[in-house]
Short mmCIF file of C-alpha atoms and ligand atoms in Angstrom, two decimals:
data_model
loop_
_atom_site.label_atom_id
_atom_site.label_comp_id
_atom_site.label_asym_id
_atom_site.label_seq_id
_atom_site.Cartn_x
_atom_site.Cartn_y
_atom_site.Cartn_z
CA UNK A 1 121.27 93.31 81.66
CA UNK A 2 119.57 90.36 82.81
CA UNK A 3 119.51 91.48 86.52
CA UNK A 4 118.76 95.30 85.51
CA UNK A 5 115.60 93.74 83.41
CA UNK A 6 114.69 91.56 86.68
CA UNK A 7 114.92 95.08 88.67
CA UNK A 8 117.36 94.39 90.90
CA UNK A 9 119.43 96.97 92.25
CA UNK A 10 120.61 98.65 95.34
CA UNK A 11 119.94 96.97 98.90
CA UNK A 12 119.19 93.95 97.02
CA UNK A 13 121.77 90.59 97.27
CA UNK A 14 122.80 88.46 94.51
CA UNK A 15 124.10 84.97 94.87
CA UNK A 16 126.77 84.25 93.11
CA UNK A 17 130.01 81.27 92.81
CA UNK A 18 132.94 82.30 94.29
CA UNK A 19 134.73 80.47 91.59
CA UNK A 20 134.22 82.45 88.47
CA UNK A 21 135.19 84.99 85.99
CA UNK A 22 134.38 88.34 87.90
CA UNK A 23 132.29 89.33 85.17
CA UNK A 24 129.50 87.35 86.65
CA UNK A 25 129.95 89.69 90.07
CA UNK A 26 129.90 92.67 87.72
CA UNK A 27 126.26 92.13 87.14
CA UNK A 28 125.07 93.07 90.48
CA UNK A 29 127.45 95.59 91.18
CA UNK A 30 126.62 97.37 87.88
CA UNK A 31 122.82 97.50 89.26
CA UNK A 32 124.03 98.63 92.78
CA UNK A 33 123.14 95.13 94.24
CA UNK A 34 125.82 92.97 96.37
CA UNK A 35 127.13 89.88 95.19
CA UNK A 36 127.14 87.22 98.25
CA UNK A 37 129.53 84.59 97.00
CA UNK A 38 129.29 80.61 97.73
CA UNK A 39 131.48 77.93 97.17
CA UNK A 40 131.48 75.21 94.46
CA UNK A 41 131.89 72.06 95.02
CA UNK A 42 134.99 69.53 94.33
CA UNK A 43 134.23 67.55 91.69
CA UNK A 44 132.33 70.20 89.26
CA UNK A 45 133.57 73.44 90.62
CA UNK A 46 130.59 75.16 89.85
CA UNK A 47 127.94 76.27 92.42
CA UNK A 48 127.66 74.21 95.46
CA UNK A 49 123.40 73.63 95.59
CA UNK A 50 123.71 72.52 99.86
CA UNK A 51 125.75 75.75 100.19
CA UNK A 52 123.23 78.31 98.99
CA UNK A 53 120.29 78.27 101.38
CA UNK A 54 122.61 79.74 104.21
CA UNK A 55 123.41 82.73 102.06
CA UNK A 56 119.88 83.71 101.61
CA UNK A 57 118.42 86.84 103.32
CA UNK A 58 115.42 88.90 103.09
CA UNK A 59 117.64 90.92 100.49
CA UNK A 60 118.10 88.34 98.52
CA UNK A 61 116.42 88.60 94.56
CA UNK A 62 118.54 86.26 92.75
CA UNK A 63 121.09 83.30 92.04
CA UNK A 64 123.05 82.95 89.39
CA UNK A 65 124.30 79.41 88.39
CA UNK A 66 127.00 79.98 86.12
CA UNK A 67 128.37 76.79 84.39
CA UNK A 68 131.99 76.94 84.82
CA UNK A 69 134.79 75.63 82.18
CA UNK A 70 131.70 74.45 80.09
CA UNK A 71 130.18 72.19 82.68
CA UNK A 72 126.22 72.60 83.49
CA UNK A 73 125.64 73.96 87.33
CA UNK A 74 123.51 71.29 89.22
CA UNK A 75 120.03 73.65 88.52
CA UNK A 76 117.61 71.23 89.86
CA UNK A 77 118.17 71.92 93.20
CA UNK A 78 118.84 75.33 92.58
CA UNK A 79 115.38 75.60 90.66
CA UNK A 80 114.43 74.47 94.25
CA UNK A 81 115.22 76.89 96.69
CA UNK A 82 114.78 79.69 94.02
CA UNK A 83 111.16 78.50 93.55
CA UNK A 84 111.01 77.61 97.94
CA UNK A 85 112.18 81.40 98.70
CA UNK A 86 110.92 82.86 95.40
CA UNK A 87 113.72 84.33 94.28
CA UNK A 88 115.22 84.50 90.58
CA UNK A 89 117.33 81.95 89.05
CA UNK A 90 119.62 82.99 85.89
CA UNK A 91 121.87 81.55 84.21
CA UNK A 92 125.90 82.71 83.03
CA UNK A 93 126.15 80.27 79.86
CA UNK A 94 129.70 82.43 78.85
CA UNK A 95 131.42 79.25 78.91
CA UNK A 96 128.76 76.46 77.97
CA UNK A 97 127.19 77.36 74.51
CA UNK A 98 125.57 74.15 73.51
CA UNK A 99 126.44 72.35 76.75
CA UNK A 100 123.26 70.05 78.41
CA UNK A 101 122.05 69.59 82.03
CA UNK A 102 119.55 66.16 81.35
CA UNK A 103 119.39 66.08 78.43
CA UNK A 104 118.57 69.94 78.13
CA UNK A 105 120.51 72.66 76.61
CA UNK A 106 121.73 75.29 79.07
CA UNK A 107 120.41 78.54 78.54
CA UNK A 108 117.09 77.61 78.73
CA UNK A 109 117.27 76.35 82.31
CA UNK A 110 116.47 79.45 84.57
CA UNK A 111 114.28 82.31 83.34
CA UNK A 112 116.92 84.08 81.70
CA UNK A 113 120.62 83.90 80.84
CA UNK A 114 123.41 85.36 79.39
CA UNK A 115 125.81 84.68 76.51
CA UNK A 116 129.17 85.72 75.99
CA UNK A 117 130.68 85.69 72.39
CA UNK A 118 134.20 87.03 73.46
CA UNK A 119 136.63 85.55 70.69
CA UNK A 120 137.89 82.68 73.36
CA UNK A 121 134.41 81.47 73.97
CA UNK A 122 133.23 78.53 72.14
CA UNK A 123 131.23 80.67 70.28
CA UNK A 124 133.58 83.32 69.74
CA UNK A 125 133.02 86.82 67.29
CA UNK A 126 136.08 88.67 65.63
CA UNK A 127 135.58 91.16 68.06
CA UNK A 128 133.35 92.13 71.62
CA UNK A 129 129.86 90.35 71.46
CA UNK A 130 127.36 88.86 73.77
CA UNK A 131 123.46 87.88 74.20
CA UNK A 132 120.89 87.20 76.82
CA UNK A 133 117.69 84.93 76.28
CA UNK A 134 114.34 84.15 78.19
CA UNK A 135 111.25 82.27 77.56
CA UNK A 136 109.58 85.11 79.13
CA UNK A 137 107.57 87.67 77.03
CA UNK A 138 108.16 90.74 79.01
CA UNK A 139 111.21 89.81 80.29
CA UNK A 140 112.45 90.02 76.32
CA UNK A 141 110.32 93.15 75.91
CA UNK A 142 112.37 94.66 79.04
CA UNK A 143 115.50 93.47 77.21
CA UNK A 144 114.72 94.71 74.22
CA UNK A 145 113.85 98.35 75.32
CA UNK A 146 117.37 98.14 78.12
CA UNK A 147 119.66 97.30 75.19
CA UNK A 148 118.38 100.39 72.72
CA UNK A 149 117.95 103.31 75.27
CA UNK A 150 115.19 102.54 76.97
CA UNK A 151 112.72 102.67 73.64
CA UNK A 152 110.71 100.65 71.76
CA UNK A 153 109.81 102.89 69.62
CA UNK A 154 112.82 105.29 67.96
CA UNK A 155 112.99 108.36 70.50
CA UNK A 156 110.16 106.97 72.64
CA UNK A 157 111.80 105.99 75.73
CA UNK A 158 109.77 104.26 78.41
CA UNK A 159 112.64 103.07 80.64
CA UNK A 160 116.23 103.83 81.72
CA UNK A 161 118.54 101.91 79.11
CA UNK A 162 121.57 101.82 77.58
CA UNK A 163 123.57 101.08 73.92
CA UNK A 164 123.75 97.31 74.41
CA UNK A 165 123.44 96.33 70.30
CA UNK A 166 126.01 94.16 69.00
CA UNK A 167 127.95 95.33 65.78
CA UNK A 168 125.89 93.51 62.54
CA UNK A 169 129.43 92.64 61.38
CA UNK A 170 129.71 90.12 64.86
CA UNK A 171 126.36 88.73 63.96
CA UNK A 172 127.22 88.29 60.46
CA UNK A 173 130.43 86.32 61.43
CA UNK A 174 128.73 84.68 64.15
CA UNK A 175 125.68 83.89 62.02
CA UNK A 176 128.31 81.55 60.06
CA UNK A 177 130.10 79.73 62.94
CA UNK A 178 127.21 78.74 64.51
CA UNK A 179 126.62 76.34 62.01
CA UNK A 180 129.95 74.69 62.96
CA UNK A 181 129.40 74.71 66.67
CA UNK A 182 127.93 71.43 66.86
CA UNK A 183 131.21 69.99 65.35
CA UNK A 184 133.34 72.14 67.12
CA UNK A 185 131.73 71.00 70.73
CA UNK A 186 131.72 67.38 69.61
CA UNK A 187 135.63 67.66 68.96
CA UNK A 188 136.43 69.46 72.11
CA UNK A 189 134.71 66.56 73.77
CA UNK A 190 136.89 63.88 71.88
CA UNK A 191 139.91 65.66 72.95
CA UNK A 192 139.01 66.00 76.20
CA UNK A 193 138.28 61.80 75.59
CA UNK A 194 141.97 61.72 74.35
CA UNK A 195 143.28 63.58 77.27
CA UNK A 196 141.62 61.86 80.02
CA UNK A 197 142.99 58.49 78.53
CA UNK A 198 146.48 59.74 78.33
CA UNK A 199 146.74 61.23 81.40
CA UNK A 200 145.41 57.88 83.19
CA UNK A 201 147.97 56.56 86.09
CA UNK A 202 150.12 59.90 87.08
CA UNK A 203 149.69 59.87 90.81
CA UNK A 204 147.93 62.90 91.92
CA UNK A 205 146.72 64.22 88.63
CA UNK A 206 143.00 64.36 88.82
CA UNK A 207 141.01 64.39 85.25
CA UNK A 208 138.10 66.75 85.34
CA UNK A 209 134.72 64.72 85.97
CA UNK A 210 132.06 65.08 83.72
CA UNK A 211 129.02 64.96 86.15
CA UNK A 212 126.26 62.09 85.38
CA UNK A 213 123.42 64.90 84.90
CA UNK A 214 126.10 66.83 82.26
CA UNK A 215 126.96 67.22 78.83
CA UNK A 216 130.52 69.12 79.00
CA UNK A 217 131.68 71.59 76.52
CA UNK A 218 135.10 71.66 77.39
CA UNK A 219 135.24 75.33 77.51
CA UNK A 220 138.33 74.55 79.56
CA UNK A 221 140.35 71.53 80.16
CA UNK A 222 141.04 71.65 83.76
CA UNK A 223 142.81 69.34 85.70
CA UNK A 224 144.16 69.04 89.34
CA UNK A 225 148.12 69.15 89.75
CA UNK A 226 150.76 68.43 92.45
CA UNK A 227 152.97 71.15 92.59
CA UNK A 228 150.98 72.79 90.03
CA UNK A 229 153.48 76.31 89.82
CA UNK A 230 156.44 74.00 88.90
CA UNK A 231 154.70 71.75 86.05
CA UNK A 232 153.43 74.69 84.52
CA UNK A 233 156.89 75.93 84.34
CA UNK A 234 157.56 72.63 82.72
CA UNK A 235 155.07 72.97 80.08
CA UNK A 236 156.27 76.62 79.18
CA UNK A 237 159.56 75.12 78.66
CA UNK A 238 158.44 72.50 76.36
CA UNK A 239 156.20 74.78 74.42
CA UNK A 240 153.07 74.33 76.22
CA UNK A 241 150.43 76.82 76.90
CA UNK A 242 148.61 76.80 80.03
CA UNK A 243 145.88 79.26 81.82
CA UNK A 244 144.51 78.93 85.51
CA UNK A 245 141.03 79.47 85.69
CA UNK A 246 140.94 81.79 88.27
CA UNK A 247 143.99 82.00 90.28
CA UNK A 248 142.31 84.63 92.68
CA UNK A 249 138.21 83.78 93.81
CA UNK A 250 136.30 86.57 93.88
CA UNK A 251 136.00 87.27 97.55
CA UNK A 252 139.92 87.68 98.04
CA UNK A 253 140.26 90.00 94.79
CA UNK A 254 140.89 93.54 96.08
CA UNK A 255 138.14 95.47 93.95
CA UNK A 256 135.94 93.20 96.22
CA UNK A 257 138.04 93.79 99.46
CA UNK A 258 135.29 96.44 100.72
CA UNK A 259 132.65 93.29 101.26
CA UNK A 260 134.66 92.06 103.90
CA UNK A 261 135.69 88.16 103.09
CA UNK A 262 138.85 86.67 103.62
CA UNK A 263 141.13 83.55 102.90
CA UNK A 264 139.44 80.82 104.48
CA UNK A 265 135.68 81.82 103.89
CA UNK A 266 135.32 79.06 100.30
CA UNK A 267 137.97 76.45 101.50
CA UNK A 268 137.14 73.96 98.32
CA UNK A 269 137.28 77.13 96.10
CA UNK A 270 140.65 78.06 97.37
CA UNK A 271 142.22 74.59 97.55
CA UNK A 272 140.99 74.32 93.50
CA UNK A 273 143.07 77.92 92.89
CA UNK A 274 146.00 76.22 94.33
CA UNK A 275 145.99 72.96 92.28
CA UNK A 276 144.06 73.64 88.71
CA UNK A 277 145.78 74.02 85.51
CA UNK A 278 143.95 74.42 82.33
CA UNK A 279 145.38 72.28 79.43
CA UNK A 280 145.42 73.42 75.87
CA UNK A 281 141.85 72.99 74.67
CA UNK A 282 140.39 74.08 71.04
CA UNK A 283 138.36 71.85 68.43
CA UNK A 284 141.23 71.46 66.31
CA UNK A 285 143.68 70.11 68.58
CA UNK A 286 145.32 67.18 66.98
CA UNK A 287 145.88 63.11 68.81
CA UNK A 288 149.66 64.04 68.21
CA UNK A 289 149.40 67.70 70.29
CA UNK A 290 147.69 66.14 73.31
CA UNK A 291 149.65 62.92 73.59
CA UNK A 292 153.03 65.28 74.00
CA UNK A 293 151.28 67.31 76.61
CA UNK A 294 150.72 64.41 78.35
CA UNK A 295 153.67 62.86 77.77
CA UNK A 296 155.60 65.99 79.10
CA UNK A 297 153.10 65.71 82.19
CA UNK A 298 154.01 61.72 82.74
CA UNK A 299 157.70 63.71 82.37
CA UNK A 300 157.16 65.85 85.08
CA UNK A 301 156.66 63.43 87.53
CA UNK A 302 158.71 60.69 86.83
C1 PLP B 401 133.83 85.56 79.54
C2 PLP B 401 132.90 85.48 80.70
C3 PLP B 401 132.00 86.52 81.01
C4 PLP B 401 132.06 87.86 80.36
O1 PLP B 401 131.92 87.91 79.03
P1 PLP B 401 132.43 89.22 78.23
O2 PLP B 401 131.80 89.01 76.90
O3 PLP B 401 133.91 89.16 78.21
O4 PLP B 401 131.91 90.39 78.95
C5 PLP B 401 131.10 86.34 82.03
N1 PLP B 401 131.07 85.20 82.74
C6 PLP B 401 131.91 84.19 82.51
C7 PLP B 401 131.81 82.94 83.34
C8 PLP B 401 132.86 84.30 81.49
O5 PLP B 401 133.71 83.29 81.27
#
């Protein structure tokens, strides 16, 4: 909705992380625009700033940082070339409700950006929800009118739309957890804390780096792990859940085969597939929980 409002659509490119959820991609395609993927970089694994000039073309209308696992994107620099080849910059804040970039909240980085309240999400609705936001007048006007049919005013319809409301029951529900966001985020971040500490010293496990410009939500706890396949077969066994966040980059997934990439285009991208391994993560995690996953890791390699 946020690229449909900006009136992008076919011909037009969209810049967009290879590492992601492929809902991010979805928002060009949906408006007949191309994503062009980048890499991210090592430590952050978002959006790679020095890596997005290249990719620009006079098709080109827009980037979108998205910040991955709950982690701010690096936006000043991306602020930079969007403003240097005037181009859109937007935000996908699916994973980083209340997370900070300097001190400021993301969301309200980029001229517009998009929410997801998916049950996983930090912010999460008993059912399918979502939101987009902008300091922009008629950008919220646009919004407003894309999201009810194109009006408005009831059966008045100035522009193409579609049914984007959200059920009043998910705002209701939401309404109420908001207030314990704040919390929630704050204990995510002490068990991330917990984690890093007990997972200091295994050779060739690499913590995820909060970056000195971020405040990390800890959508995700993601961390880097020799013979990754095998110690995730070790957690199952001892009861432990774990995700990879994504095991296949965008521009080798086969809906996206038609744009022509292939295995070796985002080398630091593919290298993270290999080797990441999201750890149990949720507010009400307990000391006790996270010292046997790490224990079981320590385990693993000894
Ligand atoms: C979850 C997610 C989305 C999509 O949100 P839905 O509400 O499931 O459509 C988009 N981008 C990212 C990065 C996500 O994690």
């Amino acid at each position: 909705m946020v690229l449909w409002a900006l009136g992008i659509g076919p011909g037009d490119e969209v810049i967009i992380p290879a590492n992601t959820f492929i809902a991010t991609a979805w928002g060009a395609t949906l408006c007949g625009a191309t994503p062009v993927f980048v890499d991210c970089q090592p430590e952050s694994y978002n959006i790679d700033p020095a890596k997005v000039e290249a990719k620009i073309t006079p098709r080109t209308k827009a980037i979108v940082a998205v910040h991955l696992y709950g982690q701010p994107a690096d936006m000043d620099p991306l602020n930079e070339i969007a403003r240097k080849h005037k181009i859109a910059l937007v935000e996908d804040c699916a994973q980083s409700h209340f997370a900070e970039y300097k001190g400021k909240r993301t969301g309200g980085l980029s001229m517009a950006s998009s929410y997801s309240f998916y049950p996983g999400k930090n912010l999460g609705a008993y059912g399918e929800g979502g939101a987009v936001a902008t300091n922009d007048a008629e950008l919220a006007r646009k919004f407003k009118m894309i999201r009810d049919h194109g009006a408005e005013k009831k059966y008045y319809h100035e522009v193409y739309g579609h049914n984007y409301r959200m059920e009043g029951i998910q705002g209701a529900v939401l309404g109420v957890k908001l207030r314990h966001l704040g919390a929630w985020t704050e204990a995510r971040r002490r068990n991330a804390a917990l984690y890093n500490a007990a997972l200091k010293g295994i050779p060739g496990v690499v913590t995820p780096q909060e970056m000195p410009y971020a405040k990390h939500v800890y959508h995700l706890y993601v961390i880097r792990a020799p013979r990754r396949d095998d110690l995730q077969k070790h957690l199952e066994a001892k009861g432990v859940a774990t995700g990879l966040h994504y095991p296949v980059p965008l521009h080798v997934q086969n809906a996206f085969k038609h744009l022509g990439y292939k295995e070796g285009d985002f080398p630091v991208t593919e290298k993270a597939a290999r080797e990441i391994l999201s750890l149990p993560m949720f507010p009400e995690l307990t000391a006790e929980q996270i010292a046997y996953v790490a224990g079981a890791i320590r385990e693993f390699y000894s």
